[in-house]
Short mmCIF file of C-alpha atoms and ligand atoms in Angstrom, two decimals:
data_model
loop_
_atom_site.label_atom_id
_atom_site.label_comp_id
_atom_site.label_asym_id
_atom_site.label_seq_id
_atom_site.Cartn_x
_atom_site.Cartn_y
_atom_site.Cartn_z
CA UNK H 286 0.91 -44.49 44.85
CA UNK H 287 3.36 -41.73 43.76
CA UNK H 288 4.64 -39.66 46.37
CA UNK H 289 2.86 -37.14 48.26
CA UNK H 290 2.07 -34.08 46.12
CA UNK H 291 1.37 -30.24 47.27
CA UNK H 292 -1.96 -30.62 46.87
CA UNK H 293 -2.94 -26.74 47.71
CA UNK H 294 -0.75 -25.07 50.34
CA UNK H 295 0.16 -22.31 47.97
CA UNK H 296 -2.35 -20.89 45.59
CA UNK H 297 -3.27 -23.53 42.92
CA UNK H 298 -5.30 -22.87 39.74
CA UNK H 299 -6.73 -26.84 40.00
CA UNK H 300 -10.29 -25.99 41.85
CA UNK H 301 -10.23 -26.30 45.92
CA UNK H 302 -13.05 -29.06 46.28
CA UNK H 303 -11.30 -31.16 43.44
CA UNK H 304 -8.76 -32.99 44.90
CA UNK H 305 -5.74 -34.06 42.52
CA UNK H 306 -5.37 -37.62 41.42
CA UNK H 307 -2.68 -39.02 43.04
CA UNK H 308 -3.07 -42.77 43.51
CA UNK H 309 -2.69 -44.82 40.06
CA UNK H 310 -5.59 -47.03 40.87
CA UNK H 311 -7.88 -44.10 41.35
CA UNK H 312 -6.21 -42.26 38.00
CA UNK H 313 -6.75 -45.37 35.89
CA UNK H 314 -10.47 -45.62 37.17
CA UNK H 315 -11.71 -42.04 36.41
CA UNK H 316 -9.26 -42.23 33.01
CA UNK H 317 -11.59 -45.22 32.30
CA UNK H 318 -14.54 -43.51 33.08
CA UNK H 319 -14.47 -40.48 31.18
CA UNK H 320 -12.83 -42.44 28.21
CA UNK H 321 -16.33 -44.72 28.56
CA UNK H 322 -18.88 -42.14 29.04
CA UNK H 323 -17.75 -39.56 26.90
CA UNK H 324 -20.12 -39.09 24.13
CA UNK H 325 -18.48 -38.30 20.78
CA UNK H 326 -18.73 -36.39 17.52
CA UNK H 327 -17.96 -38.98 15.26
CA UNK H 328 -16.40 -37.04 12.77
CA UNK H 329 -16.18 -39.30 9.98
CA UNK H 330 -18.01 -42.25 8.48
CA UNK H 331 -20.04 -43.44 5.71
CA UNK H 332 -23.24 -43.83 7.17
CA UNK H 333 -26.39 -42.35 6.47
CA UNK H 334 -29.57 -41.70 8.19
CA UNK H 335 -33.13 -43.23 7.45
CA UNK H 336 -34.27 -40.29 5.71
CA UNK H 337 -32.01 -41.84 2.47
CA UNK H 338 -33.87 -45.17 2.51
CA UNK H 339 -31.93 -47.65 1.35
CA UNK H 340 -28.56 -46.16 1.87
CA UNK H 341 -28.58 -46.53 5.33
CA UNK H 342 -27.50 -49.62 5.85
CA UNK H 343 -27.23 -51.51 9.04
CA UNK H 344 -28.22 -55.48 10.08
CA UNK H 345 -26.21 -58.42 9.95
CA UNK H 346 -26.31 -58.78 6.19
CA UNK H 347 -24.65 -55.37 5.89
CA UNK H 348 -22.32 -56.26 8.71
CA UNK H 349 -21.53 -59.04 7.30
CA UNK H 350 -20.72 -57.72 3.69
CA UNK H 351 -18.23 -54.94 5.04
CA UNK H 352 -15.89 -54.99 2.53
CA UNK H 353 -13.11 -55.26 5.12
CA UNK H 354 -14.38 -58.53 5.66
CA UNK H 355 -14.91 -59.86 2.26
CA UNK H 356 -11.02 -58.76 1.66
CA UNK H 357 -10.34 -60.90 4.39
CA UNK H 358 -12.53 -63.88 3.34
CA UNK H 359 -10.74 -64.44 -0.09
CA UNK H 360 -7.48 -65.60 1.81
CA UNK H 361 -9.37 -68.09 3.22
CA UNK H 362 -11.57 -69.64 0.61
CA UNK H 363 -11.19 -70.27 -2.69
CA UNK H 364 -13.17 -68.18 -5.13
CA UNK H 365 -13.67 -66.59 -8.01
CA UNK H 366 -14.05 -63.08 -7.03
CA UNK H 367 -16.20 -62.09 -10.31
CA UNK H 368 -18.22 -65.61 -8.77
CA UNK H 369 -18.85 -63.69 -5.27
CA UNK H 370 -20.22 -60.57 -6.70
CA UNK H 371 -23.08 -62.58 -8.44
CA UNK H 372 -23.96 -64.00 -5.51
CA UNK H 373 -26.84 -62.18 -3.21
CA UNK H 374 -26.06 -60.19 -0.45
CA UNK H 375 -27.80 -63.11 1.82
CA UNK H 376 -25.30 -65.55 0.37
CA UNK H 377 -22.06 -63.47 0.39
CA UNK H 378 -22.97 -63.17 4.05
CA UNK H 379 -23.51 -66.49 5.07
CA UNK H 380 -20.11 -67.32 3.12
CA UNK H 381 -18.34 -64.92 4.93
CA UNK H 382 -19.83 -66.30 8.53
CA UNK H 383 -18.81 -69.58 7.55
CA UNK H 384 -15.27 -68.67 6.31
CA UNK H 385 -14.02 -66.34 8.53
CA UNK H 386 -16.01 -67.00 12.02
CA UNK H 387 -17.30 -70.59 11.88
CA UNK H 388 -14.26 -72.57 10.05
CA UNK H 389 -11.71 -69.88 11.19
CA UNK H 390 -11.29 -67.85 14.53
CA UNK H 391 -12.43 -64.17 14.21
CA UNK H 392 -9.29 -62.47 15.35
CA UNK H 393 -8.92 -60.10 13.16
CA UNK H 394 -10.03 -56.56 13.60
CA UNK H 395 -12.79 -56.37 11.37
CA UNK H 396 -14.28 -59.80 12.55
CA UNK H 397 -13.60 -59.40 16.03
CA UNK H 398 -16.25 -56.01 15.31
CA UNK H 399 -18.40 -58.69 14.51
CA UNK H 400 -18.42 -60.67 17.92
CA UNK H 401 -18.66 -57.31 19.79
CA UNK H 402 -21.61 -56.72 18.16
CA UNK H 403 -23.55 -59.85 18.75
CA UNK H 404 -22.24 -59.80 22.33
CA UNK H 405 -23.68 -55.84 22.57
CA UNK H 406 -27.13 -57.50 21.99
CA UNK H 407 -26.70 -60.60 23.65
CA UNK H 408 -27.01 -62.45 20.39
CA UNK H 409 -25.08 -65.92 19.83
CA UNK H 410 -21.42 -65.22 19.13
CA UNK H 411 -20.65 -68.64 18.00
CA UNK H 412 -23.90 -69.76 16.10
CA UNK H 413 -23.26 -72.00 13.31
CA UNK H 414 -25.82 -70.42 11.01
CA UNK H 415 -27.13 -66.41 11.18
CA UNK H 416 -31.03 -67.59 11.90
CA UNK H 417 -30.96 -65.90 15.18
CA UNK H 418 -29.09 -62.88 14.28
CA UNK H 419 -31.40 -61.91 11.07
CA UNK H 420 -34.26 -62.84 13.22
CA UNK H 421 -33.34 -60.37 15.89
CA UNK H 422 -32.52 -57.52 13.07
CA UNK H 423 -35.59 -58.25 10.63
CA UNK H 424 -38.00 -57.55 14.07
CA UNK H 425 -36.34 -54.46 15.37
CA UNK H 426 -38.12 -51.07 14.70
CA UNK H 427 -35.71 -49.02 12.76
CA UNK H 428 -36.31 -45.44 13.95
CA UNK H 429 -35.67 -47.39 17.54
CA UNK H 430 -32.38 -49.51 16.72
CA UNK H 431 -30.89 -46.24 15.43
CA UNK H 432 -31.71 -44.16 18.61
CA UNK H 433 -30.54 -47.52 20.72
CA UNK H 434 -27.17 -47.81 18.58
CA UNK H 435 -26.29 -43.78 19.34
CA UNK H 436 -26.82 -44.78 22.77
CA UNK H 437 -24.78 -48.38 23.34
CA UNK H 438 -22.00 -46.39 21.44
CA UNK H 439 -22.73 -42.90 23.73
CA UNK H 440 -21.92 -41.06 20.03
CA UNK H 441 -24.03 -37.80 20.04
CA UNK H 442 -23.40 -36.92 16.27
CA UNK H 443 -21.87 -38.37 13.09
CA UNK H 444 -21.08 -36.78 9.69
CA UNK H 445 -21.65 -38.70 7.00
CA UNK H 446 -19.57 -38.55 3.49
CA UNK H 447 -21.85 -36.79 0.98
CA UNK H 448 -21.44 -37.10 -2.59
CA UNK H 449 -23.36 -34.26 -5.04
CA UNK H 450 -22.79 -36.52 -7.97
CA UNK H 451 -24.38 -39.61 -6.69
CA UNK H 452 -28.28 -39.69 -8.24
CA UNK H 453 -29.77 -41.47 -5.05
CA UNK H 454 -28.35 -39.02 -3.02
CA UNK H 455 -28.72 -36.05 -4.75
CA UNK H 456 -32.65 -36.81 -5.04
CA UNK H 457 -33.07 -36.65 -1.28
CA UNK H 458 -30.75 -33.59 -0.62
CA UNK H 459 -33.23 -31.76 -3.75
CA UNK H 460 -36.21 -33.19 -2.23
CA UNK H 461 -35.16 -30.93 0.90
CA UNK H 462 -36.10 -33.75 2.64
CA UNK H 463 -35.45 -32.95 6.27
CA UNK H 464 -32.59 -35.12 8.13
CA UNK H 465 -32.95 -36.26 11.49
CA UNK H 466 -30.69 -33.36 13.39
CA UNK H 467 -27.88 -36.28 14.30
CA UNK H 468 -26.56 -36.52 11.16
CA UNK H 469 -24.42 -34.14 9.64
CA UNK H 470 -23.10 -33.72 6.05
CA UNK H 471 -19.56 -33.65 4.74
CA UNK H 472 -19.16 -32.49 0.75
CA UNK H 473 -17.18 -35.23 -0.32
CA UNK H 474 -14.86 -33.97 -3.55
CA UNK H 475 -13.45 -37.23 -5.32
CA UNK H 476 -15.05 -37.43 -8.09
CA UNK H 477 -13.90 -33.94 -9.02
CA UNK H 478 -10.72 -33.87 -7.22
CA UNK H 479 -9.32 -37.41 -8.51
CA UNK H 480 -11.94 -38.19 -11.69
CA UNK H 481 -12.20 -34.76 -13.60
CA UNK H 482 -12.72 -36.16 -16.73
CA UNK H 483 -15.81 -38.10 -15.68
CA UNK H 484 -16.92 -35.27 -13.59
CA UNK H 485 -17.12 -33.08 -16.24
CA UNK H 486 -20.00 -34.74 -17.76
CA UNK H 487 -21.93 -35.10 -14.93
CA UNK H 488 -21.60 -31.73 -14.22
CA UNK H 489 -22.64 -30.85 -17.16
CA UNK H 490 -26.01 -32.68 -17.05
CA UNK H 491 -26.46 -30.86 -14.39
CA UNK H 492 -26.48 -27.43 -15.47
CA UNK H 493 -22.89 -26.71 -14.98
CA UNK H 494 -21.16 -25.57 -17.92
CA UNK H 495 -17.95 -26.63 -17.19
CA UNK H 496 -15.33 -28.19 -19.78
CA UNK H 497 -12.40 -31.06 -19.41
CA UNK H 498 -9.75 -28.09 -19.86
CA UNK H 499 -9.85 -25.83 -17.08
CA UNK H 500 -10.32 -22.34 -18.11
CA UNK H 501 -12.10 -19.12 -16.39
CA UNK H 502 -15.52 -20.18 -17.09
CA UNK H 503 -14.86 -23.73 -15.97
CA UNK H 504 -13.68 -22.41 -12.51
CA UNK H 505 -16.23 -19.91 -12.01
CA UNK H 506 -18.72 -23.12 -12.62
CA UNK H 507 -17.10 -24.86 -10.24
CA UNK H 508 -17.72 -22.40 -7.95
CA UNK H 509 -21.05 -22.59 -8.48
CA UNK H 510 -21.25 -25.89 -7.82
CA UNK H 511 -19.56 -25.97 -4.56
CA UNK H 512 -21.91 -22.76 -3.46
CA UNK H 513 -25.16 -24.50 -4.99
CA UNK H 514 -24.53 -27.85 -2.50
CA UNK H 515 -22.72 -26.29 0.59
CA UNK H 516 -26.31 -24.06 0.58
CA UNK H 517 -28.54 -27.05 -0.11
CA UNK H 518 -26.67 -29.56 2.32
CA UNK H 519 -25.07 -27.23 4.71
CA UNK H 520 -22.17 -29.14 4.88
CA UNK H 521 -19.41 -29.12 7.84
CA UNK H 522 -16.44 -29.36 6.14
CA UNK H 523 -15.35 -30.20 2.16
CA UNK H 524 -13.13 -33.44 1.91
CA UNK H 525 -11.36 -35.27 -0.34
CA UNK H 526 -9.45 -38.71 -0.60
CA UNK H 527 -5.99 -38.73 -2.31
CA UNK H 528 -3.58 -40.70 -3.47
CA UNK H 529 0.09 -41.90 -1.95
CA UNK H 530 1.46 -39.76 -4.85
CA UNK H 531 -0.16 -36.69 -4.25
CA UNK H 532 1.73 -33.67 -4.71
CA UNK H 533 1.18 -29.81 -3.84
CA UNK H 534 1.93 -27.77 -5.48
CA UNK H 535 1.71 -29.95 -8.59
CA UNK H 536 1.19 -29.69 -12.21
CA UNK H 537 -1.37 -30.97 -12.71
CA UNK H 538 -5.90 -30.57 -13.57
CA UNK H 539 -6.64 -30.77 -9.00
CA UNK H 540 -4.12 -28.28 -8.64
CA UNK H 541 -5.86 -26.05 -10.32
CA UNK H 542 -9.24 -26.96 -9.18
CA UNK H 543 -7.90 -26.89 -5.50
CA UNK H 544 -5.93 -23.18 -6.05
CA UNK H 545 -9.01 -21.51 -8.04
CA UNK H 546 -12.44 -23.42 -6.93
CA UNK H 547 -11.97 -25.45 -3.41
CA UNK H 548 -9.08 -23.81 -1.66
CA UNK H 549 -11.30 -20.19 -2.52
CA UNK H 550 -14.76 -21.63 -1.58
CA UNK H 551 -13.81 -23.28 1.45
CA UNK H 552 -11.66 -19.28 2.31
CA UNK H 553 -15.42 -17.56 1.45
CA UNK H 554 -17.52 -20.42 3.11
CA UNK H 555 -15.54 -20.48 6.28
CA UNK H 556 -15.31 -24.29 5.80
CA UNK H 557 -12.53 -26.99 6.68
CA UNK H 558 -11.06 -29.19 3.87
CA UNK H 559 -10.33 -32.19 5.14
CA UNK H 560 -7.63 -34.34 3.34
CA UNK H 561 -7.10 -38.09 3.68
CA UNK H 562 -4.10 -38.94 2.37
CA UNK H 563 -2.31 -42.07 0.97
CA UNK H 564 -4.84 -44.32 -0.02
CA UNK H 565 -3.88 -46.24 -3.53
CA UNK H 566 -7.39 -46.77 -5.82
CA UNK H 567 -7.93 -50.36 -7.41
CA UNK H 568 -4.73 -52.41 -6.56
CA UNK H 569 -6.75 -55.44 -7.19
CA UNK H 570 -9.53 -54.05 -9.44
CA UNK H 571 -11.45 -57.30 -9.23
CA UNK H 572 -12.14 -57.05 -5.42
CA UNK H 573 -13.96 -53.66 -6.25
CA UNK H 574 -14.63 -51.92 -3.06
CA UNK H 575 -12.20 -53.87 -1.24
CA UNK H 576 -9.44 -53.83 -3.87
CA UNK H 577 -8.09 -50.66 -2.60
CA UNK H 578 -4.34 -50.35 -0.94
CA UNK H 579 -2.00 -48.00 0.93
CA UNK H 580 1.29 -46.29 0.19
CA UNK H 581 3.57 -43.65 2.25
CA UNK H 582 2.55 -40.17 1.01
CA UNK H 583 4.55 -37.13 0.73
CA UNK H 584 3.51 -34.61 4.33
CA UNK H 585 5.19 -31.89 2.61
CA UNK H 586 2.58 -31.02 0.47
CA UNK H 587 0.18 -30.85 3.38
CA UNK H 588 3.10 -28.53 5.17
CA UNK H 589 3.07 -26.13 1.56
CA UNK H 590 -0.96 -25.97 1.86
CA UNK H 591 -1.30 -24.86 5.03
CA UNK H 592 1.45 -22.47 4.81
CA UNK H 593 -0.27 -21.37 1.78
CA UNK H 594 -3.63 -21.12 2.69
CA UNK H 595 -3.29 -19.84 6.88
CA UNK H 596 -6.98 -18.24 6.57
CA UNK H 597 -8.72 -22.43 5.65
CA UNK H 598 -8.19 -24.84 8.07
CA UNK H 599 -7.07 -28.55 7.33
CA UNK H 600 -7.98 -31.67 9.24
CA UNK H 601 -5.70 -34.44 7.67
CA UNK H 602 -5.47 -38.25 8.39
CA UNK H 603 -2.68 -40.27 6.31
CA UNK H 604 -3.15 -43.84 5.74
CA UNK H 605 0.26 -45.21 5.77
CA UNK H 606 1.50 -46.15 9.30
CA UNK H 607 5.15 -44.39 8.41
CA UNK H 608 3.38 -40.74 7.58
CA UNK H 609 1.91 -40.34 11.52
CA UNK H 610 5.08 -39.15 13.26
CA UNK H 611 5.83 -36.67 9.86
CA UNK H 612 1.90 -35.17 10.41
CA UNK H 613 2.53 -34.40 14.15
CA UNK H 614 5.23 -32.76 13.61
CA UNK H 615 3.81 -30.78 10.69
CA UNK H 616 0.74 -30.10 12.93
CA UNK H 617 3.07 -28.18 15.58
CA UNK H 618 4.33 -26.23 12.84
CA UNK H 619 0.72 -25.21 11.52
CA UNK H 620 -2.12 -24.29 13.70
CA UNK H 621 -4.50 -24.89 10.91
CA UNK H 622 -3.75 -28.45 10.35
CA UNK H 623 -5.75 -30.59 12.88
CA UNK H 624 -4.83 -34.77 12.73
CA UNK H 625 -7.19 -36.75 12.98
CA UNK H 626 -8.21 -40.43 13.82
CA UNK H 627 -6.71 -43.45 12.78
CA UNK H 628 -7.60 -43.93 9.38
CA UNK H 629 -8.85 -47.67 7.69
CA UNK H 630 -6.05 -50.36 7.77
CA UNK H 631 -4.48 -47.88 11.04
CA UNK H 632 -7.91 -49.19 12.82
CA UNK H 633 -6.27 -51.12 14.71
CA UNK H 634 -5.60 -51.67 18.37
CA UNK H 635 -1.40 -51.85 17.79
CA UNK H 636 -1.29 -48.99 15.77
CA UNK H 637 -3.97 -46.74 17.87
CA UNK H 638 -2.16 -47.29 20.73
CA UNK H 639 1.17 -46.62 18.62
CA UNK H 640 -0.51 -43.48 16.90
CA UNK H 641 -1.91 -42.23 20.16
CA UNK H 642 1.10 -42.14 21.85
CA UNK H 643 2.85 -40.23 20.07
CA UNK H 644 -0.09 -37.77 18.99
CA UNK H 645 -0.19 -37.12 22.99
CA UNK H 646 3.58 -36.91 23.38
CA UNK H 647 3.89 -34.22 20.53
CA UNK H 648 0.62 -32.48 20.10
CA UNK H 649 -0.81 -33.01 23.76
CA UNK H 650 -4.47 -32.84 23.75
CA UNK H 651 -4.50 -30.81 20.04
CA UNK H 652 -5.65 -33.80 17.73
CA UNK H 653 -9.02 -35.89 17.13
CA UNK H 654 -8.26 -38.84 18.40
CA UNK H 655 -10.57 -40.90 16.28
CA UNK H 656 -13.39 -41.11 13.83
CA UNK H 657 -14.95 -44.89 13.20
CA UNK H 658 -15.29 -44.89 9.18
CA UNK H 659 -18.45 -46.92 9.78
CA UNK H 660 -20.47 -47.76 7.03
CA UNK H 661 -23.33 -49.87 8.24
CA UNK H 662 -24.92 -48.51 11.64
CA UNK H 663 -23.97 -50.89 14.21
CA UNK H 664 -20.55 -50.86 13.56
CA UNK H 665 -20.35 -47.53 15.34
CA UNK H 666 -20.98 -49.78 18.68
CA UNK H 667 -17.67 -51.87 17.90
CA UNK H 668 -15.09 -49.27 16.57
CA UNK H 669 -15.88 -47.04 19.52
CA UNK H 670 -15.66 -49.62 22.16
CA UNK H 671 -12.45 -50.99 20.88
CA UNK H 672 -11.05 -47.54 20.18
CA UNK H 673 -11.99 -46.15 23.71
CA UNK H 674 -10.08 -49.46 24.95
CA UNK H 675 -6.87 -48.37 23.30
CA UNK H 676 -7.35 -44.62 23.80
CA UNK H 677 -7.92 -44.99 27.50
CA UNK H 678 -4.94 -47.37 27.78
CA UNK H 679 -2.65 -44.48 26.19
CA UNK H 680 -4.07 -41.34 28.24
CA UNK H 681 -3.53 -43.52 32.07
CA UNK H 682 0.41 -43.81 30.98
CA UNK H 683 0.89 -40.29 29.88
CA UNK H 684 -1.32 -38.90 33.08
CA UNK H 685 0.64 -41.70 35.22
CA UNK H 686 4.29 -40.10 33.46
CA UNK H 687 3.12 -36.39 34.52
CA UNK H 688 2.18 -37.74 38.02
CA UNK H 689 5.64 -39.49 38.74
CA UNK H 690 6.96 -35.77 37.12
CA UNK H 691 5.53 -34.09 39.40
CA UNK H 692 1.75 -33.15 38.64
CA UNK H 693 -1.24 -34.64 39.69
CA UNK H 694 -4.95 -33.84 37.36
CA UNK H 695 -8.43 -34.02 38.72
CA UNK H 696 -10.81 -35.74 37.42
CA UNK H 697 -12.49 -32.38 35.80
CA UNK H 698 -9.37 -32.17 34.12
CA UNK H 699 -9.46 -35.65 32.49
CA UNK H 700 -13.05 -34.81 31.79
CA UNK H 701 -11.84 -32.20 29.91
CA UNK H 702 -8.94 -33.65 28.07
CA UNK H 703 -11.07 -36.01 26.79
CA UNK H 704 -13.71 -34.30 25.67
CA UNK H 705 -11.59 -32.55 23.44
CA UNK H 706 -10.05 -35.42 22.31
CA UNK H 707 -13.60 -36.87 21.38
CA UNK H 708 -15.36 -33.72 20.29
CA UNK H 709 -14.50 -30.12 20.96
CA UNK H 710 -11.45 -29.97 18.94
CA UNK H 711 -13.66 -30.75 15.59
CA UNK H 712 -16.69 -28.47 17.16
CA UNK H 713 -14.33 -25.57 17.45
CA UNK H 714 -13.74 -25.86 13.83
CA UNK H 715 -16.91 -26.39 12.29
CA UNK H 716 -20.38 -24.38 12.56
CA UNK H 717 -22.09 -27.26 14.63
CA UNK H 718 -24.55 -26.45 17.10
CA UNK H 719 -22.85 -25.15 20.39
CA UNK H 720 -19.79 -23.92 18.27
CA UNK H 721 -18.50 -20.54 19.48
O1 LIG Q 116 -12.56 -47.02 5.26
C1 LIG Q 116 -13.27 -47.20 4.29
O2 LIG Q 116 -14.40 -47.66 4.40
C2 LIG Q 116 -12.73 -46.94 2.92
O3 LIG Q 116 -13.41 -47.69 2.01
C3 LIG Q 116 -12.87 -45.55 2.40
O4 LIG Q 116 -14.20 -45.23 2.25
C4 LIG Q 116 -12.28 -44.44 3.08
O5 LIG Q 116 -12.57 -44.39 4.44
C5 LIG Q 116 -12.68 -43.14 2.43
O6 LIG Q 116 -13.41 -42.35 3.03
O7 LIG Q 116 -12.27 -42.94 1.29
ZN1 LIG Q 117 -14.04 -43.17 4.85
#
C-alpha cells in the first residue's frame, strides 16, 4: 500500500466509477490480467495458414526441427552436420528429443517452448520417446487445432512473411486462392533487397524486364513488381532483413532500389517498410537455416531514412542486444519510426525484460512490445505465454514507480496501455480491419 491518493475531490479526468489502483497487490493482479487476456496482433512470424498446404507447418515434428533447436543440438552431440540434413524430418526430431530434452535438461529458451507446449495440451513433458506426442498431433483435425491454438495463445491475427519469388507460394497467391481472414500478408523484400543479382533472373522469368545494372527501365520494372503483388496479396506492410553492415545512404545496388522502387512504392501505396536490422547471413554455412549470426548495426542509417522519407513510416527491430537503447532514442526523435518486439536471439526472458524496460522508460506506451517469429503453429502458444510473463513483470514496476510518484491508474487504463502495446500501435499503422 502506497499512501493515500486524491482519488477525486477536485475534478479528475480518470472516470468517477473507476476507482484508481492504489494497493500493489490489487495493481499487480489487474496488470496480470490484462497482460493475460489481451488478445494480440502478432505482427510478425513465419507462419502460414492451411490454405498453402504444406507450408503451414505445425506438430511435434516441426516443433521439433525449429532450427533454433537444431543450433542448439550440435553443442551437444556429435555430428556431422551435412550427416543431419540427410536424415528425415522424423529422425532429426527424435535426435533432437533425445539430445537436448531426454539426455540434457531443456533450459534453454527454445526448448523450454517445447515443455510449454506439451504442458498446454497436457501431453507428457518428460516422455522418453515422442509416441504420445505424434499420436496426439497425427489425430487432431487441422482446421480445429488452428482455431484452438489462436485461442490457448488469445492472438486474434498474425502476418505472415510473404515471399513473391518463392514458386510454392506464388502459385497459391495466383490461384487467388482465398485465405482464411486471420492471416495477413507481409511483402517480404530479401531476395531483391540483399540478392539482386539472383533476383534479376527470377524476375525476369516472370515477365519483368529488369537488368543486373540498375537503370530507368529496371526501376520502373521494379515498380511494377511491387504494384503487381501489393494488389494480388494486399499486403500490410513491405519488409526487409539486413545486415549488421548496413548503411544509408550507401553506395551501393539497395540504395538505389530502396531511393527509386521501395522507398516510392511504399510513399504511393501508403504502406510501412519494416526493417530488421543486424542479422549476419551464413556464419556457419553448413548449419543452413540455423547458421545465421548477429552483429551491432549502425541506428544512424535508420535516423537518415526516416528523416528522409517523413511521409513512409518505419517499424524497425535490431538484432544486436547493444542497438536497443540507440533505437529508442532514435524513435523519440522520429515519429515515423515505430520499435518493435524483441527480435530472434533477443527472445529471451533477460533481455525482454531488459528491452522492455527501457522501451517503457523512454518511449512510454509508443512501441510494439513483441511479435513471436513463429514458424510452426503451436509455437505461437509458448512465445506469447513466456513473453506476456516478462512483459507483465516490466509494466507492474513502472505502474508501481508512478504510484509511489504520485499517480494511481485504473484498471481501464492498464487495459488500455496494453492494448496498445499488443495491437493498436501496429493497427494504427496499417490498413487492417478496424484501422481508422
Ligand atoms: O527468427 C527467425 O526465425 C529467423 O530465422 C529469421 O527468419 C528472421 O526472423 C527473419 O525474419 O529474417
Ligand atoms: Zn522472422
Amino acid at each position: 500500500m502506497v499512501g493515500m491518493m486524491d482519488s477525486g475531490s477536485r475534478a479528475s479526468f480518470t472516470e468517477k466509477l473507476e476507482p484508481l489502483l492504489t494497493d500493489e497487490v490489487e495493481l499487480r493482479r489487474h496488470v496480470e490480467k490484462a497482460v493475460e487476456e489481451t488478445q494480440v496482433i502478432d505482427m510478425h512470424t513465419h507462419l502460414f495458414s492451411i490454405e498453402f498446404g504444406k507450408m503451414a507447418l505445425f506438430g511435434i515434428d516441426d516443433l521439433l526441427t525449429y532450427h533454433y533447436l537444431i543450433a542448439e543440438m550440435f553443442r551437444s552431440v556429435e555430428l556431422k552436420p551435412e550427416r543431419f540434413w540427410r536424415m528425415s524430418k522424423r529422425e532429426q526430431a527424435d535426435l533432437i528429443w533425445r539430445t537436448l530434452f531426454v539426455e540434457n535438461s531443456p533450459l534453454s529458451e527454445a526448448a523450454r517452448g517445447i515443455v510449454t507446449i506439451l504442458k498446454a495440451f497436457g501431453l507428457s513433458t518428460n516422455a522418453a520417446t515422442l509416441d504420445e506426442a505424434r499420436e496426439f498431433f497425427a489425430t487432431q483435425d487441422v482446421a480445429k487445432h488452428f482455431d484452438r491454438v489462436f485461442e490457448m495463445a488469445r492472438v486474434k491475427a498474425v502476418v505472415m512473411t510473404n515471399d513473391p519469388l518463392d514458386a510454392r507460394e506464388a502459385h497459391v497467391w495466383e490461384n487467388g486462392v482465398r485465405i482464411d481472414a486471420r492471416f495477413h500478408a507481409a511483402l517480404r523484400l530479401d531476395r531483391v533487397l540483399n540478392d539482386w543479382t539472383n533476383a534479376v533472373p527470377k524476375l525476369a522469368e516472370r515477365g519483368y524486364a529488369v537488368e543486373t545494372a540498375i537503370d530507368a527501365k529496371t526501376v520502373a520494372e521494379v515498380r511494377r513488381f511491387l504494384d503487381d503483388w501489393i494488389t494480388r496479396m494486399r499486403p500490410l506492410y513491405m519488409a526487409v532483413s539486413l545486415p549488421d553492415d548496413f548503411r544509408f545512404p550507401s553506395d551501393d545496388v539497395r540504395d538505389r532500389l530502396l531511393r527509386e522502387a521501395v522507398l516510392p512504392t511504399a510513399r504511393a501505396a501508403g504502406l510501412p517498410l519494416s526493417l530488421m536490422i543486424g542479422v549476419r547471413r551464413g556464419v556457419n554455412p553448413a548449419l543452413r537455416i540455423a547458421g545465421d549470426g548477429v552483429g551491432r548495426a549502425d541506428v544512424k542509417a535508420v535516423e537518415r531514412m526516416c528523416a528522409e522519407n517523413p511521409d513512409v513510416r518505419f517499424f524497425v527491430t535490431f538484432l544486436s542486444r547493444e542497438n536497443q537503447h540507440e533505437l529508442c532514442v532514435a524513435a523519440r526523435k522520429f515519429s515515423n519510426l515505430m520499435p518493435f518486439g524483441c527480435w530472434w536471439f533477443l527472445n529471451n526472458p533477460s533481455i525482454v525484460a531488459e528491452i522492455t524496460r527501457e522501451r517503457i522508460e523512454l518511449l512510454g506506451t509508443s512501441f510494439i512490445a513483441q511479435h513471436s517469429d513463429a514458424r510452426i503453429l503451436e509455437q505461437l502458444i509458448y512465445k506469447w505465454k513466456h513473453s506476456r510473463r516478462v512483459i507483465a513483470d516490466a509494466l507492474v514496476e513502472a505502474y508501481t514507480r508512478l504510484l509511489a510518484s504520485g499517480r494511481a491508474v485504473t484498471a481501464r487504463e492498464i487495459e488500455r496501455d496494453v492494448a496498445r502495446l499488443f495491437s493498436e500501435n501496429f493497427r494504427r499503422w496499417v490498413a487492417i480491419e478496424g484501422a481508422p
